Coordinates of C-alpha atoms and ligand atoms in Angstrom, one line a residue:
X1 CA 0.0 0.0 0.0
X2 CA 1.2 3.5 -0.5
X3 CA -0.3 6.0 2.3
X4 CA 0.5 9.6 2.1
X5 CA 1.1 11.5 5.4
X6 CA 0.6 15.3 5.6
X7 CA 1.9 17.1 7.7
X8 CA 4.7 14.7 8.3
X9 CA 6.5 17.1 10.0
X10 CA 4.6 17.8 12.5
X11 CA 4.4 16.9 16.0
X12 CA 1.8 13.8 15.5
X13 CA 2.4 13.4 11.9
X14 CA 6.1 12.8 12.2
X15 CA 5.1 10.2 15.3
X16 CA 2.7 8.5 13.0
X17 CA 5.5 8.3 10.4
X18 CA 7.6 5.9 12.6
X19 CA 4.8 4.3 13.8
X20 CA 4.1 3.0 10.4
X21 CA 7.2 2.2 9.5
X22 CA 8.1 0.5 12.4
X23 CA 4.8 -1.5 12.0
X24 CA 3.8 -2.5 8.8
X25 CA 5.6 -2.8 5.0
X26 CA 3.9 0.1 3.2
X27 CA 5.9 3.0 0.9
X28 CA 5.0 6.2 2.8
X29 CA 5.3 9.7 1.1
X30 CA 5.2 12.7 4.1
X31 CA 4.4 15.6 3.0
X32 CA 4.6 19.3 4.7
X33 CA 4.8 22.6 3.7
X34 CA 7.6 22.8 6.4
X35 CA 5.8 26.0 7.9
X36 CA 7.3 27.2 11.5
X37 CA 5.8 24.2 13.2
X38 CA 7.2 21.6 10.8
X39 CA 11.0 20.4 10.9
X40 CA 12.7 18.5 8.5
X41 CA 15.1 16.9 11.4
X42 CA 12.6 15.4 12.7
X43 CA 12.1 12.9 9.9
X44 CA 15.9 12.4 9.9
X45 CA 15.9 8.9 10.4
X46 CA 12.9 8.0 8.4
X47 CA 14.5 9.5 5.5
X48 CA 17.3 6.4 6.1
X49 CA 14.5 4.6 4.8
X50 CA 14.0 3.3 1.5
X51 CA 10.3 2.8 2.2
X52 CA 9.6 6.6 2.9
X53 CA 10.0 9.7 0.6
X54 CA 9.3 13.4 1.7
X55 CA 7.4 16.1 -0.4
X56 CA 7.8 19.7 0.6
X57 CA 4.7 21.3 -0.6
X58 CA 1.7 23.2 0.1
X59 CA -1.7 21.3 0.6
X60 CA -4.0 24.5 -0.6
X61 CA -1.6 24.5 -3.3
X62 CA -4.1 22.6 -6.6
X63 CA -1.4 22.1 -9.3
X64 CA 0.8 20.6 -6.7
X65 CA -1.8 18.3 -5.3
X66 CA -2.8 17.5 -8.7
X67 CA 0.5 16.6 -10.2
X68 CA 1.8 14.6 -6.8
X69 CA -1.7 12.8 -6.7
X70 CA -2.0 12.2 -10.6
X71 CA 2.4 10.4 -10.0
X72 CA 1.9 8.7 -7.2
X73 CA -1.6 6.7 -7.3
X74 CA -1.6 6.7 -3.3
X75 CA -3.8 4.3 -1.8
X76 CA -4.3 6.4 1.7
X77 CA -4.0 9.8 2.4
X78 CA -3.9 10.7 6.3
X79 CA -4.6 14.5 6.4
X80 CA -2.5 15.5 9.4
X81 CA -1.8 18.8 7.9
X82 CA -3.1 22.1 9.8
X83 CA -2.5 25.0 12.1
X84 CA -2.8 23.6 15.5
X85 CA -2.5 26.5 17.5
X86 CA -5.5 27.8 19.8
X87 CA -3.3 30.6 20.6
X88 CA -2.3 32.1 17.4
X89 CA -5.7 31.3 15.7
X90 CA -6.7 34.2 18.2
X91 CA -4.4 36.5 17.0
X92 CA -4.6 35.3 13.3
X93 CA -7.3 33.2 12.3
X94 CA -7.3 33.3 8.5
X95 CA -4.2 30.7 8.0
X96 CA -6.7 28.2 9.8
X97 CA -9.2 29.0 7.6
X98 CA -6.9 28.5 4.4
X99 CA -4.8 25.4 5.5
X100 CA -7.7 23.5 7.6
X101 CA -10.5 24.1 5.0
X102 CA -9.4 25.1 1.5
X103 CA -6.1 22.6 2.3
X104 CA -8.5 19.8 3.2
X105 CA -11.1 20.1 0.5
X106 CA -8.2 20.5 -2.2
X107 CA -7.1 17.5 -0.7
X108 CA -10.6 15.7 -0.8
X109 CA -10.7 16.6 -4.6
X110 CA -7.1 15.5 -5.4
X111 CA -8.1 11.9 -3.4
X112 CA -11.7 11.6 -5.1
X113 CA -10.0 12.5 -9.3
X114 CA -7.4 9.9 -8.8
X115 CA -9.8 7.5 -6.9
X116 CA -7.8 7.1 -3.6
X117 CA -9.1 3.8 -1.7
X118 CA -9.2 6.3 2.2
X119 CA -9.0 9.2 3.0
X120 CA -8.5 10.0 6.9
X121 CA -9.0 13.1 8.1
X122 CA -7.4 14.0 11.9
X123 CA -9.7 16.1 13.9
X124 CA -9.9 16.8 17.5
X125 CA -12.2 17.0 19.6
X126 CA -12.5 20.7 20.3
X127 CA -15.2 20.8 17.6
X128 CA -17.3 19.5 20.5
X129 CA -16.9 22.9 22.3
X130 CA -16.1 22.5 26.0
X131 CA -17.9 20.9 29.1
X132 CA -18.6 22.4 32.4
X133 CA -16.0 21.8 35.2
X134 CA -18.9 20.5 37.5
X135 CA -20.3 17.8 35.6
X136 CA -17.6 14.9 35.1
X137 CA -20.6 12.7 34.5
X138 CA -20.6 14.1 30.6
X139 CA -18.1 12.9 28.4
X140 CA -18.1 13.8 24.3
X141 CA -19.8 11.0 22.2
X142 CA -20.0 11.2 18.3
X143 CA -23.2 12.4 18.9
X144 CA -22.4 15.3 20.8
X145 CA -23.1 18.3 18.7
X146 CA -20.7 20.2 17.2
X147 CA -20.2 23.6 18.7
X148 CA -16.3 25.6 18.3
X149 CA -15.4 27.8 20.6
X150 CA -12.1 29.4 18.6
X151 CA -11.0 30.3 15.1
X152 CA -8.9 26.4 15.6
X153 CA -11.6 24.4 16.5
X154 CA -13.6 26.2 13.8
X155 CA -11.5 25.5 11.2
X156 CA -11.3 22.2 12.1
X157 CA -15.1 21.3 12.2
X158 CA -15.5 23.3 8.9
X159 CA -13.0 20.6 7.7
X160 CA -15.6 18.0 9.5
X161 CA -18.4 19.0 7.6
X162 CA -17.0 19.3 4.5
X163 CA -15.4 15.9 4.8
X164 CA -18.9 14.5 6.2
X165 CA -20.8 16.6 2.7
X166 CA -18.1 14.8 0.6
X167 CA -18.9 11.3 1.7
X168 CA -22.5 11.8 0.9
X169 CA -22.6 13.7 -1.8
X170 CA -19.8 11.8 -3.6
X171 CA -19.5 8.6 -2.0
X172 CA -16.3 9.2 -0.9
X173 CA -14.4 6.8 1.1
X174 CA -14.2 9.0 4.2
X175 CA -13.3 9.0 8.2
X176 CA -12.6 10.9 10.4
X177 CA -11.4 11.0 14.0
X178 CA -11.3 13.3 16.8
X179 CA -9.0 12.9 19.6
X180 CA -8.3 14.5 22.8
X181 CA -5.1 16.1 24.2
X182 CA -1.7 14.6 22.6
X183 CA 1.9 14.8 24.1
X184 CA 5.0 13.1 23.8
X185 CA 8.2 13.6 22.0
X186 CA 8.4 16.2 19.3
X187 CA 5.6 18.5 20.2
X188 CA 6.6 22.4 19.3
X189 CA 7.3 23.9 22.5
X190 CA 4.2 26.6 22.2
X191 CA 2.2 23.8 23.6
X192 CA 1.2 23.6 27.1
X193 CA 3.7 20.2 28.3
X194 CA 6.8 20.7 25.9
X195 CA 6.4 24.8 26.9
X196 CA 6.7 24.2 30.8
X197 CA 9.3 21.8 30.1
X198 CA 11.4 24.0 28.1
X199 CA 10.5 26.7 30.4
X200 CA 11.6 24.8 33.3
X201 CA 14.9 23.7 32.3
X202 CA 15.6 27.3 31.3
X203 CA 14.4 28.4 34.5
X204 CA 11.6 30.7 33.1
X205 CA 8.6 31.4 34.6
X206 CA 5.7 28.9 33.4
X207 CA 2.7 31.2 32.2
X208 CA -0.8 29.4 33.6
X209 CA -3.8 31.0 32.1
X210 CA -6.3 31.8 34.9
X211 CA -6.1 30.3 37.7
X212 CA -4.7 26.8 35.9
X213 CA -8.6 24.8 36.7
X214 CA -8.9 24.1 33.3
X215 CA -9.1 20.1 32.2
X216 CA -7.6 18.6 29.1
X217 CA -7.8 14.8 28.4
X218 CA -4.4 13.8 27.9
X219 CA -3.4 11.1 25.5
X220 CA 0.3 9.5 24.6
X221 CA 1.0 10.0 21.1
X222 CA 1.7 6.5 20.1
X223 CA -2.0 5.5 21.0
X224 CA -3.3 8.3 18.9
X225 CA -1.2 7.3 15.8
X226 CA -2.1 3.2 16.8
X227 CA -5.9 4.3 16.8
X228 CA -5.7 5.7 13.7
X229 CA -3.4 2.9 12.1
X230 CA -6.8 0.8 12.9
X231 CA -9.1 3.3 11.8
X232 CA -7.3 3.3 8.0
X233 CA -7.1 -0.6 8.1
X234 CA -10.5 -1.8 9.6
X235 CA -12.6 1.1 10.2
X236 CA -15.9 1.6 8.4
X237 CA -16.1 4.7 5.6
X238 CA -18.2 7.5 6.6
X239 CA -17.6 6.9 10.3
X240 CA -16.4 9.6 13.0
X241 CA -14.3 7.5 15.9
X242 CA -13.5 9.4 18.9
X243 CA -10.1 8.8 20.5
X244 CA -8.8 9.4 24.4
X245 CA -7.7 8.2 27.2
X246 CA -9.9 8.7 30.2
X247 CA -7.0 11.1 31.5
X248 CA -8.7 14.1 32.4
X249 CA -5.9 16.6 34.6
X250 CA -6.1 20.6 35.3
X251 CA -3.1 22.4 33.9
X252 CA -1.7 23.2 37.4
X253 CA -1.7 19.6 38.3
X254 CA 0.4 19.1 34.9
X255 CA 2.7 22.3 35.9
X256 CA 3.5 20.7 39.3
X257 CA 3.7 17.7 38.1
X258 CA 6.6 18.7 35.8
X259 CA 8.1 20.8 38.7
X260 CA 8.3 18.1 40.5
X261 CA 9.7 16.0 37.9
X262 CA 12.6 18.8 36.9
X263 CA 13.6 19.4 40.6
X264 CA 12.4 23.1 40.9
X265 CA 10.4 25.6 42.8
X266 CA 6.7 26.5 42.4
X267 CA 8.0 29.9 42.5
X268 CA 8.4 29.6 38.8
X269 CA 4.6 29.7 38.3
X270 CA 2.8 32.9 37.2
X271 CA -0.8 33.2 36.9
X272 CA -1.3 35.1 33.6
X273 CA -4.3 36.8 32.2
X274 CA -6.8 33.7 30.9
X275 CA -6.4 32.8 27.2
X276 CA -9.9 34.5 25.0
X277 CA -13.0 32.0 25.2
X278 CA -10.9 29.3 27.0
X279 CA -12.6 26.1 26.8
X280 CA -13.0 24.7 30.2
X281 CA -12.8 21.3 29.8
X282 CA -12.7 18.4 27.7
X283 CA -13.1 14.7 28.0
X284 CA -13.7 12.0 25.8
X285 CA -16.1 8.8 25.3
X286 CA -13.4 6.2 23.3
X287 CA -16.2 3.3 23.4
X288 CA -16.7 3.3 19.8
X289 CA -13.2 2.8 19.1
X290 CA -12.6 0.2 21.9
X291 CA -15.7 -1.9 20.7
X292 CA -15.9 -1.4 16.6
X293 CA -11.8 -1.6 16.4
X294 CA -10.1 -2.8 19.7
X295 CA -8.2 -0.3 20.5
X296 CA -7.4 0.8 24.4
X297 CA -4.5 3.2 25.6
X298 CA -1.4 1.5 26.0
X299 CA 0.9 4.8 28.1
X300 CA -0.2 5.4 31.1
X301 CA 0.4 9.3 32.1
X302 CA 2.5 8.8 34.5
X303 CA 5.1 6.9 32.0
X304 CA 4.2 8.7 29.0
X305 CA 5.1 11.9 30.7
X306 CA 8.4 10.4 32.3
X307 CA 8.9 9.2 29.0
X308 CA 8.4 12.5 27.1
X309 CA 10.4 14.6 30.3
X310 CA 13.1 12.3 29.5
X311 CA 13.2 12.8 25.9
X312 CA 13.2 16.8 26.1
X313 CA 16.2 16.4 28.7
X314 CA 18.0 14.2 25.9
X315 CA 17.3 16.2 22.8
X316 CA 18.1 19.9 23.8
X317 CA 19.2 20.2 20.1
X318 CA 15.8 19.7 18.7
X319 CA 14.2 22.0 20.7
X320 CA 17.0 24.4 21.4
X321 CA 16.7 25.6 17.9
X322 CA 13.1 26.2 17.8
X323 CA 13.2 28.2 20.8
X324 CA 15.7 30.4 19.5
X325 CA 14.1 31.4 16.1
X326 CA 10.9 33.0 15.4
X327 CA 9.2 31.2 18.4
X328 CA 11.3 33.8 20.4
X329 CA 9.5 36.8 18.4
X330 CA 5.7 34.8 19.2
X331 CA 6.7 34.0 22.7
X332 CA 7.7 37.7 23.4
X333 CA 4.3 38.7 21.7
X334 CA 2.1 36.5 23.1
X335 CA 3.8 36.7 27.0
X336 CA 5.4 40.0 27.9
X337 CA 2.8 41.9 30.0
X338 CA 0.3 39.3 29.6
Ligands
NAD1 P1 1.7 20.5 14.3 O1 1.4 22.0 14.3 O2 2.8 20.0 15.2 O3 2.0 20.0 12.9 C1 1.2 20.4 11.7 C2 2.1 20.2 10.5 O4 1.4 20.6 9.4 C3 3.4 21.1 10.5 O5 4.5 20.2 10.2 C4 3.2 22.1 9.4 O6 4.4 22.5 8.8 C5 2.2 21.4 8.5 N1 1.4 22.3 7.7 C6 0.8 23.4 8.1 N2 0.2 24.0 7.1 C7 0.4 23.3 6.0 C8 0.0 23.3 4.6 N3 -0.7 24.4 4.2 N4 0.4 22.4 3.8 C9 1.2 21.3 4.2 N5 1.6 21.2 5.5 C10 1.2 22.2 6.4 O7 0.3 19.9 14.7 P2 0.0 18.5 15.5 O8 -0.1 18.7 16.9 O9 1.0 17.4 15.0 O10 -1.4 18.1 14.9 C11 -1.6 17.4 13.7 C12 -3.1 17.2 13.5 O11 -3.7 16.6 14.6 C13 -3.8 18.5 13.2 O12 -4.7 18.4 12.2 C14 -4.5 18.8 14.6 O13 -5.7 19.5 14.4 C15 -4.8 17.4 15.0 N6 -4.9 17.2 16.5 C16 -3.9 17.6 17.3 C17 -4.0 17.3 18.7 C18 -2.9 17.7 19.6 O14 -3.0 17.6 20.8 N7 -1.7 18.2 19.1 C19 -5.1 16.6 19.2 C20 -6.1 16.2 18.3 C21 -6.0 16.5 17.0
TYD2 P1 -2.6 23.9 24.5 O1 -1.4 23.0 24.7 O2 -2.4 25.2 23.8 O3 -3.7 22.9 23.9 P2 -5.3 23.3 23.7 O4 -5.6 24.7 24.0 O5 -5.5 22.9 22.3 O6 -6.0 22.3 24.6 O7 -3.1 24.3 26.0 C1 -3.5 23.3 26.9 C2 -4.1 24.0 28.1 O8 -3.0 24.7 28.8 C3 -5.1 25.0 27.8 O9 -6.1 25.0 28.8 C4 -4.4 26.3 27.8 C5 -3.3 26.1 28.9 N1 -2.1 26.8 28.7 C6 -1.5 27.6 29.7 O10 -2.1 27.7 30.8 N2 -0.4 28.3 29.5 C7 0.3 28.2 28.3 O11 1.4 28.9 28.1 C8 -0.3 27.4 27.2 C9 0.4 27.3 25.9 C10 -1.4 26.7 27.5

């Protein structure tokens, strides 16, 4: 089979990459526009690999998609590819719109002329909205209804729906699935965990919006890229599979918890002012998944994030240079006076 990966670069692209690799015999193709959340080091080993090519392109770019789609007569596509940041959707929301809509449907219609056998799109589930702090009876089903909260979590259920409009308007071979919370090695230090942890080890103060009550489910990254290794193999076109963990934490708990880990003082905390519409919490209902495909979470937190700790201690290269280059511009931005 040959399965094209976009957004290969990414944090959970670039995870999936290896998992696939490692896991089955396919010829996989990433692909990534290599925007300031993509890096090309991190698919340095896979490159070693006969069974893996990368494609720096753009995936709202038609000719390209065209010419790539009409060469290579891929089997799969998993659409990785996106903005993934909350923070600067807030600040800059049309990029979202661009990449996650127009890059998904140019995408669609790339798969659909040249009669791809899958095509998986990754959501999340912030197109569920939030869910109040006082309830931890509700969970998000596939049922729940969609409603976004931010420019992100927009972009990404307008990707939904058009992916959903495609599959039965055309017939075409469509999932989709929406996961909770990822971490583990290779995330962009913006993000909550890798940011505290570079933070931390830099002995900066750790910015918690609010007063740090806010839940996220969290999920190792490996299960998210297993769950959807299933979904492209055995799942059913035209379903939606949700995907977590039953790991709901606040975001102080994580913060002390990586303290803790790293040796240093609470004193490094600041409260700062609360991110714009910040979602309070989510959580997610994985029975679909677990019954329809087998799938469970493998990581527990508390050795996925010793795991992950570790692997930021032992790859200050990676990250060193990241944190050095335009993120220092966005950080300054999006922290000083905050
Ligand atoms: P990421 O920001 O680390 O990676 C996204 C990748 O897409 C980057 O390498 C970037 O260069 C590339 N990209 C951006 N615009 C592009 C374009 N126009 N054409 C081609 N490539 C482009 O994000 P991530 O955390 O790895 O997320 C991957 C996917 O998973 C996203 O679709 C996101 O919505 C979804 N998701 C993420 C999480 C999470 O916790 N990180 C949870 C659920 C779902
Ligand atoms: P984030 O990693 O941006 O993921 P998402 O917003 O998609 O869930 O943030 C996770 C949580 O951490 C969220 O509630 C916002 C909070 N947060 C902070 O408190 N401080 C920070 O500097 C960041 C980046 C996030």
């Amino acid at each position: 089979m040959k399965i094209l990966v976009t957004g290969a670069a990414g944090f959970i692209g670039a995870n999936f990459v290896y998992y696939e690799l490692g896991k089955h015999d396919d010829e996989i193709v990433g692909l990534d526009a290599l925007t300031y959340a993509g890096n090309l080091e991190t698919l340095e080993v896979a490159l070693q690999n006969p069974r893996f090519k990368f494609v720096k392109a753009d995936i709202t770019d038609r000719t390209a998609m065209d010419a790539l789609f009409a060469e290579e007569k891929f089997d799969v596509v998993v659409n990785f590819a996106a903005e993934s940041h909350v923070d600067r959707s807030i600040e800059n929301p049309e990029i979202f719109l661009m990449t996650n809509i127009i890059g998904t449907q140019v995408l669609m219609d790339a798969a659909k002329k040249y009669a791809v056998g899958r095509f998986h799109q990754v959501s999340t589930d912030e197109v569920y909205g939030d869910l109040p702090l006082n309830r931890p009876d509700l969970l998000f089903t596939e049922e729940t209804p969609i409603k976004t909260s931010s420019p992100y979590s927009s972009s990404k259920a307008s990707a939904d729906l058009l992916v959903g409009a495609y599959a039965r308007t055309y017939g075409f071979p469509a999932t989709i699935s929406r996961c909770s919370n990822n971490y583990g090695p290779y995330q962009f230090p913006e993000k909550l965990i890798p940011l505290m942890i570079a933070n931390c080890l830099a002995n900066k103060q750790l910015p918690v919006y609010g007063e740090g009550l806010n839940v996220r489910d969290w999920l190792y990254v490996e299960d998210h890229c297993k769950a959807i290794d299933l979904i492209i193999r055995k799942g059913k076109v035209g379903e939606v599979y949700n995907i977590g963990g039953h790991n709901e934490m606040t975001n102080i708990d994580i913060v002390k918890l990586i303290l803790n880990a790293l040796d240093k003082p609470e004193s490094l905390i600041t409260y700062v002012t609360d991110r714009k519409g910040h979602d309070l919490r989510y959580a997610i209902d994985p029975t679909k998944v677990g019954k329809e495909l087998g799938w469970a979470p493998e990581t527990m937190f508390a050795d996925g994030i010793k795991i992950t700790i570790e692997w930021y201690l032992n790859n200050r290269d990676w990250w060193g240079k990241i944190v050095s280059g335009e993120y220092t511009q966005y950080y300054d931005k999006m922290y000083a006076n905050r």
